[in-house]
Amino acid sequence: MTHLDDERLLDAAEGRLERSAVAHLEACASCRAQVSELQNVLAQIALVQEPAPSPLFWEHFRERVSAALEPVSPRSAFGFRWLSAASLMLTLALVTIAVFGTRSRSGPGDVPLVRAGSPSAQQEGVEVLGEDQAWELVRSLAGDLDYDAAREAGVAPGPGAVERAAAELSASEQAALIQLLEQEMKRTDS
Amino acid sequence: MSPFARDGGLTRVDNVEEAATDRELVRAVQAGDRAAFDALVRRHERQIYRLCYRFVGTHEDASELAQDAFVRAYRSIGGFKADAAFATWLYRIAVNVCLNRKALKVAPLDSLGDAERLRSTAECPDTALVRGEEEARVRKAIRQLPEKQRATLVLRAYHDLPHEEIAQVLGTTSGASKANFFHALKNLKRLLRENDER
């Protein structure tokens, strides 16, 4: 005898069991016992009442919401996307600079970051940011990733993380970060 | 002037507000009409408050969380796309606000002012006491559930949302929602028993 699976047991407890499974339930004491257990729990849950605030509460509630909205303005769809993109780019820029900054301080094989196309980029042995595959990978991944998705994936920074990271950058790293942000802002404005 | 604005509390534009769909109100908000958002608040405040109450169990916290949910909704409404219902989107914000809430205040209901006091019932005091203890017992057990199970249980048992909509709210699948609900009920039974044995 094939017993009802979890989904059907739930359906039965909620009174939504399909007809084809009802016959089994009527014949199977074990399944009936499980359904009864679920129904008991549902009944206990239903006992928990919720308050019924007075109309005055709702008036005050709306006033509080309204007052809380005063300094807030809804971000336009464009502004929302820009802010999300800028936040994400800033995060990725800081992470990348931290990584490359570490590498650049790691020893004789120093690889200073330079902008692609700059005169110093023409020098032999100097790594160019724009040609770095890891950076390009980060950029391509970030391009279509919105802030909420990154946050859910655990990529987005926690509170204060960006500020702390920025405070630990060297002067050259901060200058590089400023350049990246300016480029991003120009790109988004255009 | 916004067609959704209220003038000194008078409901001179109730017909306009009632006739407007959520989508129309959202579009108006996105176009800069603040009164349209007030109309959305009026329309959804009770459901959001109820949802928050089911999560936290106290009136004060539920009120604060519901307010927070609406502020967050207003802040991010510019990015709201109409691929889901506004109510579903709002539920999602409220659930996240509740789940992310850290230290919760546990204020007695008596902290409400007289003017806001809850409507009283004609219940016998002894019955009310027993019922109150039973409710506290169940609420405590619900709060002990894992987050996804707790959220699914609240949305299904108290808001009667179909699993497809719960899946949209929680960012999961309909099948996962059903599984979460099943396991929530099983775990709740176990927690009630364990708490009673302590």
JSON list of C-alpha atoms in Angstrom, two decimals, chain B residues 8-145:
[
{"chain": "B", "resi": 8, "resn": "GLY", "atom": "CA", "xyz": [-8.72, 67.80, 6.19]},
{"chain": "B", "resi": 9, "resn": "GLY", "atom": "CA", "xyz": [-9.79, 64.20, 6.62]},
{"chain": "B", "resi": 10, "resn": "LEU", "atom": "CA", "xyz": [-12.84, 64.57, 4.40]},
{"chain": "B", "resi": 11, "resn": "THR", "atom": "CA", "xyz": [-13.33, 61.77, 1.96]},
{"chain": "B", "resi": 12, "resn": "ARG", "atom": "CA", "xyz": [-14.28, 63.84, -0.98]},
{"chain": "B", "resi": 13, "resn": "VAL", "atom": "CA", "xyz": [-12.36, 61.64, -3.40]},
{"chain": "B", "resi": 14, "resn": "ASP", "atom": "CA", "xyz": [-13.19, 58.22, -1.98]},
{"chain": "B", "resi": 15, "resn": "ASN", "atom": "CA", "xyz": [-14.69, 57.10, -5.25]},
{"chain": "B", "resi": 16, "resn": "VAL", "atom": "CA", "xyz": [-11.50, 57.93, -7.11]},
{"chain": "B", "resi": 17, "resn": "GLU", "atom": "CA", "xyz": [-9.39, 56.11, -4.58]},
{"chain": "B", "resi": 18, "resn": "GLU", "atom": "CA", "xyz": [-11.61, 53.05, -4.44]},
{"chain": "B", "resi": 19, "resn": "ALA", "atom": "CA", "xyz": [-11.79, 52.81, -8.22]},
{"chain": "B", "resi": 20, "resn": "ALA", "atom": "CA", "xyz": [-8.04, 53.04, -8.72]},
{"chain": "B", "resi": 21, "resn": "THR", "atom": "CA", "xyz": [-6.20, 49.76, -8.90]},
{"chain": "B", "resi": 22, "resn": "ASP", "atom": "CA", "xyz": [-2.97, 49.17, -7.03]},
{"chain": "B", "resi": 23, "resn": "ARG", "atom": "CA", "xyz": [-1.13, 49.40, -10.31]},
{"chain": "B", "resi": 24, "resn": "GLU", "atom": "CA", "xyz": [-2.62, 52.81, -11.07]},
{"chain": "B", "resi": 25, "resn": "LEU", "atom": "CA", "xyz": [-1.78, 54.07, -7.61]},
{"chain": "B", "resi": 26, "resn": "VAL", "atom": "CA", "xyz": [1.78, 52.79, -7.91]},
{"chain": "B", "resi": 27, "resn": "ARG", "atom": "CA", "xyz": [2.20, 54.53, -11.25]},
{"chain": "B", "resi": 28, "resn": "ALA", "atom": "CA", "xyz": [0.94, 57.74, -9.69]},
{"chain": "B", "resi": 29, "resn": "VAL", "atom": "CA", "xyz": [3.43, 57.41, -6.83]},
{"chain": "B", "resi": 30, "resn": "GLN", "atom": "CA", "xyz": [6.23, 56.78, -9.29]},
{"chain": "B", "resi": 31, "resn": "ALA", "atom": "CA", "xyz": [5.18, 59.95, -11.08]},
{"chain": "B", "resi": 32, "resn": "GLY", "atom": "CA", "xyz": [5.53, 61.90, -7.84]},
{"chain": "B", "resi": 33, "resn": "ASP", "atom": "CA", "xyz": [2.02, 61.75, -6.40]},
{"chain": "B", "resi": 34, "resn": "ARG", "atom": "CA", "xyz": [2.56, 61.33, -2.69]},
{"chain": "B", "resi": 35, "resn": "ALA", "atom": "CA", "xyz": [-1.14, 61.18, -1.89]},
{"chain": "B", "resi": 36, "resn": "ALA", "atom": "CA", "xyz": [-1.41, 58.07, -4.04]},
{"chain": "B", "resi": 37, "resn": "PHE", "atom": "CA", "xyz": [0.97, 56.34, -1.63]},
{"chain": "B", "resi": 38, "resn": "ASP", "atom": "CA", "xyz": [-1.19, 57.41, 1.29]},
{"chain": "B", "resi": 39, "resn": "ALA", "atom": "CA", "xyz": [-4.04, 55.69, -0.52]},
{"chain": "B", "resi": 40, "resn": "LEU", "atom": "CA", "xyz": [-1.96, 52.52, -0.82]},
{"chain": "B", "resi": 41, "resn": "VAL", "atom": "CA", "xyz": [-1.20, 52.68, 2.89]},
{"chain": "B", "resi": 42, "resn": "ARG", "atom": "CA", "xyz": [-4.89, 52.96, 3.73]},
{"chain": "B", "resi": 43, "resn": "ARG", "atom": "CA", "xyz": [-5.66, 50.04, 1.48]},
{"chain": "B", "resi": 44, "resn": "HIS", "atom": "CA", "xyz": [-2.99, 47.65, 2.82]},
{"chain": "B", "resi": 45, "resn": "GLU", "atom": "CA", "xyz": [-2.28, 48.82, 6.37]},
{"chain": "B", "resi": 46, "resn": "ARG", "atom": "CA", "xyz": [-4.43, 46.23, 8.09]},
{"chain": "B", "resi": 47, "resn": "GLN", "atom": "CA", "xyz": [-2.97, 43.26, 6.21]},
{"chain": "B", "resi": 48, "resn": "ILE", "atom": "CA", "xyz": [0.58, 44.41, 6.79]},
{"chain": "B", "resi": 49, "resn": "TYR", "atom": "CA", "xyz": [-0.05, 45.10, 10.45]},
{"chain": "B", "resi": 50, "resn": "ARG", "atom": "CA", "xyz": [-1.63, 41.65, 10.84]},
{"chain": "B", "resi": 51, "resn": "LEU", "atom": "CA", "xyz": [1.33, 40.03, 9.12]},
{"chain": "B", "resi": 52, "resn": "CYS", "atom": "CA", "xyz": [3.80, 41.81, 11.39]},
{"chain": "B", "resi": 53, "resn": "TYR", "atom": "CA", "xyz": [1.74, 40.97, 14.45]},
{"chain": "B", "resi": 54, "resn": "ARG", "atom": "CA", "xyz": [1.83, 37.29, 13.57]},
{"chain": "B", "resi": 55, "resn": "PHE", "atom": "CA", "xyz": [5.59, 37.45, 13.43]},
{"chain": "B", "resi": 56, "resn": "VAL", "atom": "CA", "xyz": [6.32, 39.39, 16.57]},
{"chain": "B", "resi": 57, "resn": "GLY", "atom": "CA", "xyz": [3.26, 38.89, 18.77]},
{"chain": "B", "resi": 58, "resn": "THR", "atom": "CA", "xyz": [3.03, 42.35, 20.30]},
{"chain": "B", "resi": 59, "resn": "HIS", "atom": "CA", "xyz": [0.98, 45.29, 19.15]},
{"chain": "B", "resi": 60, "resn": "GLU", "atom": "CA", "xyz": [3.78, 47.81, 19.67]},
{"chain": "B", "resi": 61, "resn": "ASP", "atom": "CA", "xyz": [6.34, 45.89, 17.63]},
{"chain": "B", "resi": 62, "resn": "ALA", "atom": "CA", "xyz": [3.81, 45.06, 14.94]},
{"chain": "B", "resi": 63, "resn": "SER", "atom": "CA", "xyz": [2.92, 48.73, 14.59]},
{"chain": "B", "resi": 64, "resn": "GLU", "atom": "CA", "xyz": [6.56, 49.74, 14.34]},
{"chain": "B", "resi": 65, "resn": "LEU", "atom": "CA", "xyz": [7.44, 47.03, 11.84]},
{"chain": "B", "resi": 66, "resn": "ALA", "atom": "CA", "xyz": [4.41, 47.79, 9.70]},
{"chain": "B", "resi": 67, "resn": "GLN", "atom": "CA", "xyz": [5.41, 51.44, 9.61]},
{"chain": "B", "resi": 68, "resn": "ASP", "atom": "CA", "xyz": [8.95, 50.44, 8.65]},
{"chain": "B", "resi": 69, "resn": "ALA", "atom": "CA", "xyz": [7.63, 48.21, 5.88]},
{"chain": "B", "resi": 70, "resn": "PHE", "atom": "CA", "xyz": [5.67, 51.08, 4.34]},
{"chain": "B", "resi": 71, "resn": "VAL", "atom": "CA", "xyz": [8.63, 53.45, 4.54]},
{"chain": "B", "resi": 72, "resn": "ARG", "atom": "CA", "xyz": [10.82, 50.89, 2.80]},
{"chain": "B", "resi": 73, "resn": "ALA", "atom": "CA", "xyz": [8.15, 50.32, 0.19]},
{"chain": "B", "resi": 74, "resn": "TYR", "atom": "CA", "xyz": [7.94, 54.05, -0.50]},
{"chain": "B", "resi": 75, "resn": "ARG", "atom": "CA", "xyz": [11.71, 54.30, -0.75]},
{"chain": "B", "resi": 76, "resn": "SER", "atom": "CA", "xyz": [11.98, 51.50, -3.29]},
{"chain": "B", "resi": 77, "resn": "ILE", "atom": "CA", "xyz": [8.73, 51.91, -5.19]},
{"chain": "B", "resi": 78, "resn": "GLY", "atom": "CA", "xyz": [10.63, 53.49, -8.04]},
{"chain": "B", "resi": 79, "resn": "GLY", "atom": "CA", "xyz": [12.09, 50.08, -8.80]},
{"chain": "B", "resi": 80, "resn": "PHE", "atom": "CA", "xyz": [8.81, 48.20, -8.53]},
{"chain": "B", "resi": 81, "resn": "LYS", "atom": "CA", "xyz": [8.04, 46.40, -11.75]},
{"chain": "B", "resi": 82, "resn": "ALA", "atom": "CA", "xyz": [4.53, 45.18, -12.40]},
{"chain": "B", "resi": 83, "resn": "ASP", "atom": "CA", "xyz": [5.60, 41.57, -12.86]},
{"chain": "B", "resi": 84, "resn": "ALA", "atom": "CA", "xyz": [4.08, 40.76, -9.49]},
{"chain": "B", "resi": 85, "resn": "ALA", "atom": "CA", "xyz": [1.07, 42.15, -7.67]},
{"chain": "B", "resi": 86, "resn": "PHE", "atom": "CA", "xyz": [1.80, 45.17, -5.50]},
{"chain": "B", "resi": 87, "resn": "ALA", "atom": "CA", "xyz": [0.36, 43.38, -2.46]},
{"chain": "B", "resi": 88, "resn": "THR", "atom": "CA", "xyz": [2.72, 40.45, -3.01]},
{"chain": "B", "resi": 89, "resn": "TRP", "atom": "CA", "xyz": [5.66, 42.83, -3.30]},
{"chain": "B", "resi": 90, "resn": "LEU", "atom": "CA", "xyz": [4.58, 44.64, -0.14]},
{"chain": "B", "resi": 91, "resn": "TYR", "atom": "CA", "xyz": [4.20, 41.36, 1.71]},
{"chain": "B", "resi": 92, "resn": "ARG", "atom": "CA", "xyz": [7.74, 40.49, 0.70]},
{"chain": "B", "resi": 93, "resn": "ILE", "atom": "CA", "xyz": [9.08, 43.74, 2.15]},
{"chain": "B", "resi": 94, "resn": "ALA", "atom": "CA", "xyz": [7.12, 43.24, 5.36]},
{"chain": "B", "resi": 95, "resn": "VAL", "atom": "CA", "xyz": [8.33, 39.66, 5.77]},
{"chain": "B", "resi": 96, "resn": "ASN", "atom": "CA", "xyz": [11.94, 40.77, 5.30]},
{"chain": "B", "resi": 97, "resn": "VAL", "atom": "CA", "xyz": [11.48, 43.58, 7.79]},
{"chain": "B", "resi": 98, "resn": "CYS", "atom": "CA", "xyz": [10.10, 41.11, 10.34]},
{"chain": "B", "resi": 99, "resn": "LEU", "atom": "CA", "xyz": [12.77, 38.49, 9.76]},
{"chain": "B", "resi": 100, "resn": "ASN", "atom": "CA", "xyz": [15.57, 41.04, 9.93]},
{"chain": "B", "resi": 101, "resn": "ARG", "atom": "CA", "xyz": [14.37, 42.56, 13.12]},
{"chain": "B", "resi": 102, "resn": "LYS", "atom": "CA", "xyz": [16.88, 42.05, 15.91]},
{"chain": "B", "resi": 103, "resn": "ALA", "atom": "CA", "xyz": [16.07, 42.83, 19.55]},
{"chain": "B", "resi": 104, "resn": "LEU", "atom": "CA", "xyz": [12.35, 43.07, 19.93]},
{"chain": "B", "resi": 105, "resn": "LYS", "atom": "CA", "xyz": [10.73, 45.01, 22.71]},
{"chain": "B", "resi": 106, "resn": "VAL", "atom": "CA", "xyz": [8.20, 43.03, 24.70]},
{"chain": "B", "resi": 107, "resn": "ALA", "atom": "CA", "xyz": [5.69, 45.65, 25.74]},
{"chain": "B", "resi": 108, "resn": "PRO", "atom": "CA", "xyz": [2.51, 44.78, 27.55]},
{"chain": "B", "resi": 109, "resn": "LEU", "atom": "CA", "xyz": [-0.69, 45.67, 25.79]},
{"chain": "B", "resi": 110, "resn": "ASP", "atom": "CA", "xyz": [-1.47, 48.09, 28.61]},
{"chain": "B", "resi": 111, "resn": "SER", "atom": "CA", "xyz": [1.07, 50.44, 27.12]},
{"chain": "B", "resi": 112, "resn": "LEU", "atom": "CA", "xyz": [-1.57, 51.53, 24.65]},
{"chain": "B", "resi": 113, "resn": "GLY", "atom": "CA", "xyz": [-3.24, 54.79, 25.44]},
{"chain": "B", "resi": 114, "resn": "ASP", "atom": "CA", "xyz": [-6.92, 54.82, 26.36]},
{"chain": "B", "resi": 115, "resn": "ALA", "atom": "CA", "xyz": [-7.88, 56.28, 23.02]},
{"chain": "B", "resi": 116, "resn": "GLU", "atom": "CA", "xyz": [-6.15, 53.49, 21.13]},
{"chain": "B", "resi": 117, "resn": "ARG", "atom": "CA", "xyz": [-7.17, 50.68, 23.41]},
{"chain": "B", "resi": 118, "resn": "LEU", "atom": "CA", "xyz": [-8.20, 47.56, 21.65]},
{"chain": "B", "resi": 119, "resn": "ARG", "atom": "CA", "xyz": [-11.83, 46.81, 21.32]},
{"chain": "B", "resi": 120, "resn": "SER", "atom": "CA", "xyz": [-12.87, 44.78, 24.34]},
{"chain": "B", "resi": 121, "resn": "THR", "atom": "CA", "xyz": [-14.74, 41.53, 24.14]},
{"chain": "B", "resi": 122, "resn": "ALA", "atom": "CA", "xyz": [-17.49, 40.25, 26.34]},
{"chain": "B", "resi": 123, "resn": "GLU", "atom": "CA", "xyz": [-15.36, 37.23, 27.32]},
{"chain": "B", "resi": 124, "resn": "CYS", "atom": "CA", "xyz": [-15.38, 35.84, 30.85]},
{"chain": "B", "resi": 125, "resn": "PRO", "atom": "CA", "xyz": [-12.08, 36.71, 32.61]},
{"chain": "B", "resi": 126, "resn": "ASP", "atom": "CA", "xyz": [-11.24, 33.09, 33.41]},
{"chain": "B", "resi": 127, "resn": "THR", "atom": "CA", "xyz": [-11.79, 32.02, 29.83]},
{"chain": "B", "resi": 128, "resn": "ALA", "atom": "CA", "xyz": [-9.76, 34.95, 28.62]},
{"chain": "B", "resi": 129, "resn": "LEU", "atom": "CA", "xyz": [-6.92, 33.99, 30.94]},
{"chain": "B", "resi": 130, "resn": "VAL", "atom": "CA", "xyz": [-6.81, 30.40, 29.74]},
{"chain": "B", "resi": 131, "resn": "ARG", "atom": "CA", "xyz": [-7.05, 31.46, 26.15]},
{"chain": "B", "resi": 132, "resn": "GLY", "atom": "CA", "xyz": [-4.29, 34.01, 26.70]},
{"chain": "B", "resi": 133, "resn": "GLU", "atom": "CA", "xyz": [-1.98, 31.36, 28.12]},
{"chain": "B", "resi": 134, "resn": "GLU", "atom": "CA", "xyz": [-2.71, 29.00, 25.24]},
{"chain": "B", "resi": 135, "resn": "GLU", "atom": "CA", "xyz": [-2.06, 31.77, 22.72]},
{"chain": "B", "resi": 136, "resn": "ALA", "atom": "CA", "xyz": [1.23, 32.65, 24.39]},
{"chain": "B", "resi": 137, "resn": "ARG", "atom": "CA", "xyz": [2.24, 29.00, 24.25]},
{"chain": "B", "resi": 138, "resn": "VAL", "atom": "CA", "xyz": [1.52, 28.73, 20.53]},
{"chain": "B", "resi": 139, "resn": "ARG", "atom": "CA", "xyz": [3.09, 32.10, 19.74]},
{"chain": "B", "resi": 140, "resn": "LYS", "atom": "CA", "xyz": [6.26, 31.12, 21.53]},
{"chain": "B", "resi": 141, "resn": "ALA", "atom": "CA", "xyz": [6.49, 27.90, 19.54]},
{"chain": "B", "resi": 142, "resn": "ILE", "atom": "CA", "xyz": [5.87, 29.72, 16.25]},
{"chain": "B", "resi": 143, "resn": "ARG", "atom": "CA", "xyz": [8.71, 32.11, 17.05]},
{"chain": "B", "resi": 144, "resn": "GLN", "atom": "CA", "xyz": [11.02, 29.14, 17.51]},
{"chain": "B", "resi": 145, "resn": "LEU", "atom": "CA", "xyz": [10.46, 27.87, 13.99]}
]
